[in-house]
Tab-separated table of N, CA and C in Angstrom:
chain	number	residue	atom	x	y	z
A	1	UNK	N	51.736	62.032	80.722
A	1	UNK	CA	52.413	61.555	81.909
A	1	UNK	C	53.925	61.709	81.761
A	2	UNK	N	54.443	61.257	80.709
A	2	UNK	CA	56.018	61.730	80.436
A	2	UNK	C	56.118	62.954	80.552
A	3	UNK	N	55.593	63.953	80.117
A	3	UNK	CA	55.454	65.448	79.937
A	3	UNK	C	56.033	65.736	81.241
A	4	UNK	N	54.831	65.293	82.004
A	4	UNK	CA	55.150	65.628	83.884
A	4	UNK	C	55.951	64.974	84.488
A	5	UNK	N	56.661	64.153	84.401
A	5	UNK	CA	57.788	63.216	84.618
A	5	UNK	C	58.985	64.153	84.372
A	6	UNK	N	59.090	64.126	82.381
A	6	UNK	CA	60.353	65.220	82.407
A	6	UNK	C	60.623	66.576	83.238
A	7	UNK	N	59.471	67.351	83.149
A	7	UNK	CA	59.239	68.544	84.088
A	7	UNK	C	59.197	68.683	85.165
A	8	UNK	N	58.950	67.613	86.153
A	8	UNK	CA	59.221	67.640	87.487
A	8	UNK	C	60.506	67.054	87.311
A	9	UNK	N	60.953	66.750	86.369
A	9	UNK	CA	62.419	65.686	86.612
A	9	UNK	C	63.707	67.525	86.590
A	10	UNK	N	63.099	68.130	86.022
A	10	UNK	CA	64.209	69.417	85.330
A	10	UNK	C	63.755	70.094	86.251
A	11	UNK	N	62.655	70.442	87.154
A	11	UNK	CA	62.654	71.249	88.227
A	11	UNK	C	63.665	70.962	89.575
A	12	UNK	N	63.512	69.385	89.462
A	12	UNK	CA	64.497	68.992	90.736
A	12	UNK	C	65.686	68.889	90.593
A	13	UNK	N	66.572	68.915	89.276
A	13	UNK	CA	67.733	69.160	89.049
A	13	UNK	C	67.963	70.614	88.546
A	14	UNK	N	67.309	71.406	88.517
A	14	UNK	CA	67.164	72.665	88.431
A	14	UNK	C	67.440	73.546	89.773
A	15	UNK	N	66.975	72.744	91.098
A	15	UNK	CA	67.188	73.826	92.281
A	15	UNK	C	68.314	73.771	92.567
A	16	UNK	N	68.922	71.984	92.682
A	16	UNK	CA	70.420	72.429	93.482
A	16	UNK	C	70.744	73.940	92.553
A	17	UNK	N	71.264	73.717	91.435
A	17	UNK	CA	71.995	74.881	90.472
A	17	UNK	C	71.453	76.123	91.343
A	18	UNK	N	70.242	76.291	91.654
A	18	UNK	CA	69.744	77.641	91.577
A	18	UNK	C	70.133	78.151	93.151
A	19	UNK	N	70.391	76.808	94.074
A	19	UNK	CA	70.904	77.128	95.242
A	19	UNK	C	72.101	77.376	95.235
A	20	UNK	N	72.933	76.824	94.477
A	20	UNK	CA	73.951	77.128	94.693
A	20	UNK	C	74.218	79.029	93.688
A	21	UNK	N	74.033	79.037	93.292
A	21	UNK	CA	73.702	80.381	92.330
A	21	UNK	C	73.545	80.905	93.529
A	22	UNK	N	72.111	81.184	94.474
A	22	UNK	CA	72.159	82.360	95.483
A	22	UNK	C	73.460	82.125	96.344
A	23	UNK	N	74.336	80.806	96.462
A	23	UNK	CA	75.364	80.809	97.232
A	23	UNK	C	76.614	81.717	96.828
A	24	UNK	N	76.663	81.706	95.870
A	24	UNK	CA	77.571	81.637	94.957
A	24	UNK	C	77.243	83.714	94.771
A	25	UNK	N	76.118	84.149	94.815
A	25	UNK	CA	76.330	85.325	95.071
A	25	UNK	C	76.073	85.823	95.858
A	26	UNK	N	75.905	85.007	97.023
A	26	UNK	CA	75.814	85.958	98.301
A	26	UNK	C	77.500	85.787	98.879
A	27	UNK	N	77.849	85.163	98.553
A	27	UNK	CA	79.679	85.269	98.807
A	27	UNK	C	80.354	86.132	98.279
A	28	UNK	N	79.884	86.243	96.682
A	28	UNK	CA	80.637	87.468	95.987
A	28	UNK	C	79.843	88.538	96.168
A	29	UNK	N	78.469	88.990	96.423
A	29	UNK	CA	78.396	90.323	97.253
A	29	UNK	C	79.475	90.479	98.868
A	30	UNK	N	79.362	89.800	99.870
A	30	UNK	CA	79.743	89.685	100.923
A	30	UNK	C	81.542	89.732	100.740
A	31	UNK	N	81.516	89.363	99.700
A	31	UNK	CA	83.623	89.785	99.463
A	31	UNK	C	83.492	91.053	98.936
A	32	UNK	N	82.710	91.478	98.134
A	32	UNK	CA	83.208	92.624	97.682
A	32	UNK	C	82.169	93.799	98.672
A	33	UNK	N	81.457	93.810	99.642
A	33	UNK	CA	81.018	94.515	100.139
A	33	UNK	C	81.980	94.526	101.147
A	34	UNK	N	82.808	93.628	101.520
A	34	UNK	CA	83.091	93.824	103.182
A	34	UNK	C	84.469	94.326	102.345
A	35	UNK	N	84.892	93.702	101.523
A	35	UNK	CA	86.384	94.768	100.666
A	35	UNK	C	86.354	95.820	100.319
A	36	UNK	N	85.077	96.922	100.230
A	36	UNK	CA	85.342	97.970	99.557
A	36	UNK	C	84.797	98.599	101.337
A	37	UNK	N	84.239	97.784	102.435
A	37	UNK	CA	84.381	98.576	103.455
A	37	UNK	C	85.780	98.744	104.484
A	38	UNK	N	86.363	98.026	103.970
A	38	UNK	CA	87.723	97.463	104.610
A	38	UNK	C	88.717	99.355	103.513
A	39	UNK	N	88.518	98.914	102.716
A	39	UNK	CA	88.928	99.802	101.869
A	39	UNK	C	88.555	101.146	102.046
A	40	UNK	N	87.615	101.646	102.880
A	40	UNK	CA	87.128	103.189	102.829
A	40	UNK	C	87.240	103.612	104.060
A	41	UNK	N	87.399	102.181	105.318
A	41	UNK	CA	88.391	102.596	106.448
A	41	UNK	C	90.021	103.027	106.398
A	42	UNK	N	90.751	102.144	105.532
A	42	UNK	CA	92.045	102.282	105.410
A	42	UNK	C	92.412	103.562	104.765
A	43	UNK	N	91.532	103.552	103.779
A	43	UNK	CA	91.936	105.288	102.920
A	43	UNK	C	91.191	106.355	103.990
A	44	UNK	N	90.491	105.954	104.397
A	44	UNK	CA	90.256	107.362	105.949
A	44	UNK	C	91.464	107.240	106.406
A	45	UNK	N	91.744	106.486	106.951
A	45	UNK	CA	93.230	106.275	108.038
A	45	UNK	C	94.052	107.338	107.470
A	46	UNK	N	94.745	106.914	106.236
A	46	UNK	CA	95.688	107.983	105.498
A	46	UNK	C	94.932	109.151	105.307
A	47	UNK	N	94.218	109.756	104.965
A	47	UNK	CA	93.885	111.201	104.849
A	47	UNK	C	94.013	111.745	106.157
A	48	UNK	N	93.066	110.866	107.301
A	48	UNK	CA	93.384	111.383	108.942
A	48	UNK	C	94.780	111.724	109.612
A	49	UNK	N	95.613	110.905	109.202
A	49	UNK	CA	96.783	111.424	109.280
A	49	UNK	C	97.933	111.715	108.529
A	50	UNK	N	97.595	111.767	106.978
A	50	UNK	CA	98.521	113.050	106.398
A	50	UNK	C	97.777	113.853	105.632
A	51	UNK	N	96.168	114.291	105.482
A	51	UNK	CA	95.669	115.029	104.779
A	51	UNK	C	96.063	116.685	105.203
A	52	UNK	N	95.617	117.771	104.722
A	52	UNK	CA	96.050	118.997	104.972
A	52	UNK	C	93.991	119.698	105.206
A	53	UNK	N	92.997	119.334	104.054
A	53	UNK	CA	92.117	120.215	104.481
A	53	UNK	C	91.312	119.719	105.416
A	54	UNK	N	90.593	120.627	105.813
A	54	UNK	CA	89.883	120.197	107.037
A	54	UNK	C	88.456	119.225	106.435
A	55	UNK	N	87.966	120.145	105.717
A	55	UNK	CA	86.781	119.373	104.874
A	55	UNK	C	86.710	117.566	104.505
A	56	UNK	N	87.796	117.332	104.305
A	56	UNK	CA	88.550	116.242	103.421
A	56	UNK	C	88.791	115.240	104.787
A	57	UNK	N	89.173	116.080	105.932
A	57	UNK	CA	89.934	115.187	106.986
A	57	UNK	C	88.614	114.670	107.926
A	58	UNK	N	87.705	115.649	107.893
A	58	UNK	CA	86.326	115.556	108.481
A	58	UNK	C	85.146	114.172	107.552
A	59	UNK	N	85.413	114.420	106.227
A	59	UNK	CA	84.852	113.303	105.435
A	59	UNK	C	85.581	112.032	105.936
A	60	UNK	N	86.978	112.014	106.231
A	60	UNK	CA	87.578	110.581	106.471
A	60	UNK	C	87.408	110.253	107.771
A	61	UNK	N	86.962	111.210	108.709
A	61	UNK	CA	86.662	110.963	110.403
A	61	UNK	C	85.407	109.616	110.064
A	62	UNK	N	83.806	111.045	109.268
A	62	UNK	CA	82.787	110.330	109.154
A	62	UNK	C	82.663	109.083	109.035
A	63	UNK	N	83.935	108.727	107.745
A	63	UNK	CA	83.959	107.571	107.103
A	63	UNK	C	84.546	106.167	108.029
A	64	UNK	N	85.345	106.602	108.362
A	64	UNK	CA	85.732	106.023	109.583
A	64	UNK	C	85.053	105.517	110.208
A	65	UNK	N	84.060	106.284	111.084
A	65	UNK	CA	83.178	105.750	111.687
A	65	UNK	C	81.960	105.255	111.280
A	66	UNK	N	82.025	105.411	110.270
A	66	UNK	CA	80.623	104.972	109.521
A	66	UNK	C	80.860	103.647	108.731
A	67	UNK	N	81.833	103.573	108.440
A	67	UNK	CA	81.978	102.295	107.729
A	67	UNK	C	82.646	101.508	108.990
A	68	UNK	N	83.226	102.033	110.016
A	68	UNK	CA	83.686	100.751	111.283
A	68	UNK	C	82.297	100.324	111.604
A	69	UNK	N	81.204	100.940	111.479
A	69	UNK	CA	80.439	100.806	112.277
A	69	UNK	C	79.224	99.313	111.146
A	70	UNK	N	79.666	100.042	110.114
A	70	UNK	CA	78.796	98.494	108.713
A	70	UNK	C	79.677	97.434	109.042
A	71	UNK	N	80.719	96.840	109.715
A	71	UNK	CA	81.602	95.792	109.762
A	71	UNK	C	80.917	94.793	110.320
A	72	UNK	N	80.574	94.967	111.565
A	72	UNK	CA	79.816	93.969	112.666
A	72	UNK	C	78.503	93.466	111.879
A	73	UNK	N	77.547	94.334	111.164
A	73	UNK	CA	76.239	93.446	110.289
A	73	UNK	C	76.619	93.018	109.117
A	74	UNK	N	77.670	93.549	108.595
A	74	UNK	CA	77.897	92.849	107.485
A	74	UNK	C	78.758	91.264	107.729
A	75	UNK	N	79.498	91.123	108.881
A	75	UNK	CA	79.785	90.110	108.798
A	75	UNK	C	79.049	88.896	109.576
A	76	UNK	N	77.887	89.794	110.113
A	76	UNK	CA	76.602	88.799	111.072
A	76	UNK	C	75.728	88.580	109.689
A	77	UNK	N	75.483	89.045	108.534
A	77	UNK	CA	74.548	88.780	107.754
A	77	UNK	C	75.216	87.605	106.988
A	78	UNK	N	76.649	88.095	106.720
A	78	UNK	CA	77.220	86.757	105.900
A	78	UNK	C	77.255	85.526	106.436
A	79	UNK	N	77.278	85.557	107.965
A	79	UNK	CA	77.224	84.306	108.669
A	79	UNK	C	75.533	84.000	108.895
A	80	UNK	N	75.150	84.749	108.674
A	80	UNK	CA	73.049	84.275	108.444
A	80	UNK	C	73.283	83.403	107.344
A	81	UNK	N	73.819	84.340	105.989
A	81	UNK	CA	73.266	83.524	105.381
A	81	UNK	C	74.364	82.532	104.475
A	82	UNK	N	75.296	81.909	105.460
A	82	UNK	CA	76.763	80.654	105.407
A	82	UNK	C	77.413	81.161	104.385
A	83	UNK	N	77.876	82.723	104.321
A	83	UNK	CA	79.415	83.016	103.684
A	83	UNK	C	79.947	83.905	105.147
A	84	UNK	N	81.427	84.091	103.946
A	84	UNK	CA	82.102	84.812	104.519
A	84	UNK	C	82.430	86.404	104.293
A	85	UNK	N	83.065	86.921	104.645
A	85	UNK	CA	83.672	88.729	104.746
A	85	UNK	C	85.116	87.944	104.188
A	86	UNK	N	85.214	89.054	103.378
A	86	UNK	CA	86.890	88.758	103.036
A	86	UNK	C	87.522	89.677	104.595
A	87	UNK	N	88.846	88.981	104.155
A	87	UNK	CA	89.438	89.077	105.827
A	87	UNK	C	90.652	90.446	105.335
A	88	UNK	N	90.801	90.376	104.178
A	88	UNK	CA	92.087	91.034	103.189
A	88	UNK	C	91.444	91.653	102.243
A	89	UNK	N	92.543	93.363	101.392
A	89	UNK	CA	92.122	93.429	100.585
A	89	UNK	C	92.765	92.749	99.415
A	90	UNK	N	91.771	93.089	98.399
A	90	UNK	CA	92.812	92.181	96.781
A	90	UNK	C	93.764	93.152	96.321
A	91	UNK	N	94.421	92.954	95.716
A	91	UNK	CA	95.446	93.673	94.883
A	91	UNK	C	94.976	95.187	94.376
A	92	UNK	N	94.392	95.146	93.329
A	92	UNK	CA	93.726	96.536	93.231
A	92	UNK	C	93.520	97.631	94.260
A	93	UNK	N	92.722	96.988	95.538
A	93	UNK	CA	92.587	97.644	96.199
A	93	UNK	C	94.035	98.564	96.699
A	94	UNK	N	94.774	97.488	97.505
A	94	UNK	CA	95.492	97.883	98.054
A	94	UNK	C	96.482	98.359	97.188
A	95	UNK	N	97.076	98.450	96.028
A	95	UNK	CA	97.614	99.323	95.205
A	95	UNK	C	96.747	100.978	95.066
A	96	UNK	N	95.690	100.840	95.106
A	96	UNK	CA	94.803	102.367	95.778
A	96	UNK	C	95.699	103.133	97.104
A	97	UNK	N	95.815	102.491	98.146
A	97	UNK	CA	95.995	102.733	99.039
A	97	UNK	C	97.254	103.121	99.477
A	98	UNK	N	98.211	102.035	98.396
A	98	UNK	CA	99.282	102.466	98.025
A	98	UNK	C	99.666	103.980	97.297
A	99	UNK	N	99.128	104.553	96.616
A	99	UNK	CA	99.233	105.063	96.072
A	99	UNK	C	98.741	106.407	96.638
A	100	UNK	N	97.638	105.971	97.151
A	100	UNK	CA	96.878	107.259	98.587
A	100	UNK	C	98.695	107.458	99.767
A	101	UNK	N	99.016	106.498	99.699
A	101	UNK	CA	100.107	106.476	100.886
A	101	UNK	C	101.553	107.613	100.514
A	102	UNK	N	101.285	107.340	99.130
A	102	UNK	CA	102.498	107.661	98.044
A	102	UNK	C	102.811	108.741	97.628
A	103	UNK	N	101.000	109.373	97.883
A	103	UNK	CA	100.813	111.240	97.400
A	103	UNK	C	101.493	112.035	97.978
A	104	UNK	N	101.734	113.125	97.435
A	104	UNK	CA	102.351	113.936	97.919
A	104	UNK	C	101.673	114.850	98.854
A	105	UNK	N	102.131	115.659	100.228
A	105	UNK	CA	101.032	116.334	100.857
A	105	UNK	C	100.087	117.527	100.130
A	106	UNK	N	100.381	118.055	98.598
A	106	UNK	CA	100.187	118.899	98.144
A	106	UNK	C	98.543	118.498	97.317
A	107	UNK	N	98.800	116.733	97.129
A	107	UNK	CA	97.605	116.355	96.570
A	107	UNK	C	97.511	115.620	96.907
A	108	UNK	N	97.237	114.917	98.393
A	108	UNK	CA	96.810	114.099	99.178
A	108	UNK	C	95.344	114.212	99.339
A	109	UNK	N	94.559	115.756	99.103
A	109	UNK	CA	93.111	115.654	99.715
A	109	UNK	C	92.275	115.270	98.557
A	110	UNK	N	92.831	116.016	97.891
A	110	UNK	CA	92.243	115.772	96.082
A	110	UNK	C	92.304	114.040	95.564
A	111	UNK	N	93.247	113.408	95.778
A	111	UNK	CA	93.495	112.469	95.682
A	111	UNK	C	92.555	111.201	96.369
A	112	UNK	N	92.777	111.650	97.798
A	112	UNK	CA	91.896	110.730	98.741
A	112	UNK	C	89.947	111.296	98.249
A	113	UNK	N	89.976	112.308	98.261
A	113	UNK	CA	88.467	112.876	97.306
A	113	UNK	C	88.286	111.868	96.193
A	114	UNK	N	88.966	111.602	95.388
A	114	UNK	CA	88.760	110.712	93.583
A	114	UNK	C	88.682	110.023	94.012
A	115	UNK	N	89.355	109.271	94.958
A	115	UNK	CA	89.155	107.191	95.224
A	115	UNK	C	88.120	107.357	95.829
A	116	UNK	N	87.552	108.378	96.801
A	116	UNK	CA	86.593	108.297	97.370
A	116	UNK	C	84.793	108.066	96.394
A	117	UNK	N	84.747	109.282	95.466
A	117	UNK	CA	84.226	109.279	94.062
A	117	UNK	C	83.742	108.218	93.660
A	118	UNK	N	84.843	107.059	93.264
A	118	UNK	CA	84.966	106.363	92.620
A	118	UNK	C	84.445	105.634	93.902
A	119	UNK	N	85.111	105.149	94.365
A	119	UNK	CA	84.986	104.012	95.445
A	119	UNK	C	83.423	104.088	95.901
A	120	UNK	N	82.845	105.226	96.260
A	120	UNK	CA	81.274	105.256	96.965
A	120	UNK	C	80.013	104.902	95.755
A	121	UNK	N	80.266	105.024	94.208
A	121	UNK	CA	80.083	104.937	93.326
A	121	UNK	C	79.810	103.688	93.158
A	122	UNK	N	80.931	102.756	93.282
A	122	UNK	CA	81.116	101.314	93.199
A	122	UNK	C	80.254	100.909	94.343
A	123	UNK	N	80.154	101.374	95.081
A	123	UNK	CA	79.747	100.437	96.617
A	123	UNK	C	78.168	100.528	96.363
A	124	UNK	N	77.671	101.953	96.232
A	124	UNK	CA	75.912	101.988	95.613
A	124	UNK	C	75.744	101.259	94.625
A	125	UNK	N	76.349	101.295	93.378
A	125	UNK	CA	75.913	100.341	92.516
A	125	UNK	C	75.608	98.679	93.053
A	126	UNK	N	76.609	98.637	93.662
A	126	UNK	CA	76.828	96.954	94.312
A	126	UNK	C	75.935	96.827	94.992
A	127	UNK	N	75.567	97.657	95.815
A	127	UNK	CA	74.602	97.607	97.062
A	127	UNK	C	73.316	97.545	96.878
A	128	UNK	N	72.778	98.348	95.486
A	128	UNK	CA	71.559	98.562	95.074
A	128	UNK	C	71.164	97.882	94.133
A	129	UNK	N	72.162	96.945	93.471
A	129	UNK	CA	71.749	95.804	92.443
A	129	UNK	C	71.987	94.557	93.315
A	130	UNK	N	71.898	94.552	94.511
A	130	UNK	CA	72.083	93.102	95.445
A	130	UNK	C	70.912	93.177	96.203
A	131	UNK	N	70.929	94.733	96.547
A	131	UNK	CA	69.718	94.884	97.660
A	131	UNK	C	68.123	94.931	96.682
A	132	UNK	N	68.102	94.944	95.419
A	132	UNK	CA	67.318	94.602	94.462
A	132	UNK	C	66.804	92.996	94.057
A	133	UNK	N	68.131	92.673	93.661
A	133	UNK	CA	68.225	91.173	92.918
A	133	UNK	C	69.043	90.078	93.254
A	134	UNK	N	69.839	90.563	94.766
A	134	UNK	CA	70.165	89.546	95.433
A	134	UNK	C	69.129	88.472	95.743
A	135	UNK	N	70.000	87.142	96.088
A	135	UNK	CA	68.788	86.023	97.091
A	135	UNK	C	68.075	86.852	98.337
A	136	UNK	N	67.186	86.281	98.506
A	136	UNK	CA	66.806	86.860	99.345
A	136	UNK	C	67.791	86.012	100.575
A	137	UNK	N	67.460	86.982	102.201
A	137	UNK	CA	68.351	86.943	103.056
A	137	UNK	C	68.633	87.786	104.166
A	138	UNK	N	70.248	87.412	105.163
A	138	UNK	CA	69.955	88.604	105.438
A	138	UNK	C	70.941	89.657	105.257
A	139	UNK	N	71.863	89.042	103.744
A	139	UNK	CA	73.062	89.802	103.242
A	139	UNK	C	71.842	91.248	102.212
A	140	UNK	N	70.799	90.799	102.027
A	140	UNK	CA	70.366	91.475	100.642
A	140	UNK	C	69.665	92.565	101.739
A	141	UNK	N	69.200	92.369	102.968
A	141	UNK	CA	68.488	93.151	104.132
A	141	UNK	C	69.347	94.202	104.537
A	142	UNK	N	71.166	93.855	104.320
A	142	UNK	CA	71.773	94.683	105.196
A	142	UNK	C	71.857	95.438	103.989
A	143	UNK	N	71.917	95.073	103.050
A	143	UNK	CA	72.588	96.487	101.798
A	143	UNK	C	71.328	97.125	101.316
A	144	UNK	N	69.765	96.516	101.289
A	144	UNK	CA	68.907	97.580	101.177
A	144	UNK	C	69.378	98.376	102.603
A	145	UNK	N	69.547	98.153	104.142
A	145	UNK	CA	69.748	99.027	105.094
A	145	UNK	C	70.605	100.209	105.060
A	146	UNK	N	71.989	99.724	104.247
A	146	UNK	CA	72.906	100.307	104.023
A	146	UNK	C	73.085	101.332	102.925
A	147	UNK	N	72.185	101.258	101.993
A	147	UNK	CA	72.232	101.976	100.655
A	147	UNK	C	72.064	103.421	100.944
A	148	UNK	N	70.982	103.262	101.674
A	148	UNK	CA	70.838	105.122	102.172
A	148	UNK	C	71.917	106.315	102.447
A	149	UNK	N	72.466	105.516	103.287
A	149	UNK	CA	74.048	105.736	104.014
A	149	UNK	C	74.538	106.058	103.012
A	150	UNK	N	75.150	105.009	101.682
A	150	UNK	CA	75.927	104.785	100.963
A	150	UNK	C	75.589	106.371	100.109
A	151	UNK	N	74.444	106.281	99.840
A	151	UNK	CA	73.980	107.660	98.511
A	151	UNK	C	74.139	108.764	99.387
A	152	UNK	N	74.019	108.792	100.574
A	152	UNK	CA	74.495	110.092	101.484
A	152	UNK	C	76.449	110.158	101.147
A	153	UNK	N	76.944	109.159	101.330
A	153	UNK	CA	78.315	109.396	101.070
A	153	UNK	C	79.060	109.817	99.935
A	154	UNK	N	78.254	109.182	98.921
A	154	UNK	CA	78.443	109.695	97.390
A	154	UNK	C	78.223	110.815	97.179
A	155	UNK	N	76.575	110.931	97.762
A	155	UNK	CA	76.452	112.953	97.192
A	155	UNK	C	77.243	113.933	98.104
A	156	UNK	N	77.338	114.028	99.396
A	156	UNK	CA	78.819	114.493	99.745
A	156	UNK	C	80.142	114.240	99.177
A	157	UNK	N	80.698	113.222	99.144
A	157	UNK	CA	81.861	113.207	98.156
A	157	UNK	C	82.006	113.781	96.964
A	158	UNK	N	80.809	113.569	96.655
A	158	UNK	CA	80.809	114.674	94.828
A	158	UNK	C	80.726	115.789	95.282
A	159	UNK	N	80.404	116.157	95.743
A	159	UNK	CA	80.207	117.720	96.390
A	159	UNK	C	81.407	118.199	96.680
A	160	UNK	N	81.806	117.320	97.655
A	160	UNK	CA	83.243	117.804	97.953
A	160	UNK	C	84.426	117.643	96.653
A	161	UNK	N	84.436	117.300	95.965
A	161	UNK	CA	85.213	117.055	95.136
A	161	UNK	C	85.380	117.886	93.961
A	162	UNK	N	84.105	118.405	93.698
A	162	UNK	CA	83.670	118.759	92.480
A	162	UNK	C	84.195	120.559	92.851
A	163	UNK	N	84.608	121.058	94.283
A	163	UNK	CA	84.949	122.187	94.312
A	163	UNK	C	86.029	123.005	93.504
């Protein structure tokens, strides 16, 4: 009888923790998903208007519209499931962007190509270890939705890059 006493006693102080745990990462998916989409609009912006190749300027159109277009579910899923979208980027980021801003026109496409690399890289990983082993929800629904997208953007970007 103690046995089952202690054990139901550690299950019920066991969930808050575990609720707050899915809270606790469905906020930090939902900041860093809606930051690295905030982030792959803004670096379109700059290539759209100071890039030189066409290839490069056409990837930042796509992107553009493809990531304006993940904004609206990603920030309806965070409000499903009571977080938020970061509203800003963090430092890092925007030192990227800085620095995208900073290039010279000679290696502006090449440039905006590597963050891109990198950046679509980061976003599948994130997307596909949340849309895996996130809480369930309907933040973990939008990034299995979204992942497809995401590995389409990566294997174009490598493609393009790798020329």
């Amino acid at each position: 009888m103690k046995r089952l006493i202690l054990s139901t006693a550690a299950c019920l102080i066991s969930m808050p923790i575990s609720a707050a745990d899915d809270a606790g990462a469905k906020q930090d998916f939902a900041q860093k998903a809606s930051m690295s989409n905030m982030f792959e609009i803004e670096a379109a912006k700059i290539e759209i208007s100071k890039g030189r190749a066409v290839d490069a300027k056409q990837f930042a159109r796509d992107m553009l519209r493809d990531h304006g277009r993940a904004v609206a579910p990603l920030a309806d899923a965070a409000k499903n499931d009571g977080v938020t979208v970061s509203q800003s980027l963090d430092v890092a980021h925007q030192q990227k962007l800085d620095a995208l801003r900073n290039s010279d026109a000679a290696n502006l496409d090449q440039a905006y190509l590597s963050t891109q690399v990198i950046a679509h890289q980061q976003a599948y990983e994130i997307f596909k270890a949340y849309s895996k082993e996130g809480p369930d929800g309907s933040l973990k629904n939008t990034a299995a939705k979204m992942l497809p997208d995401l590995h389409m953007h990566l294997t174009r970007v490598q493609g393009m890059a790798n020329k």
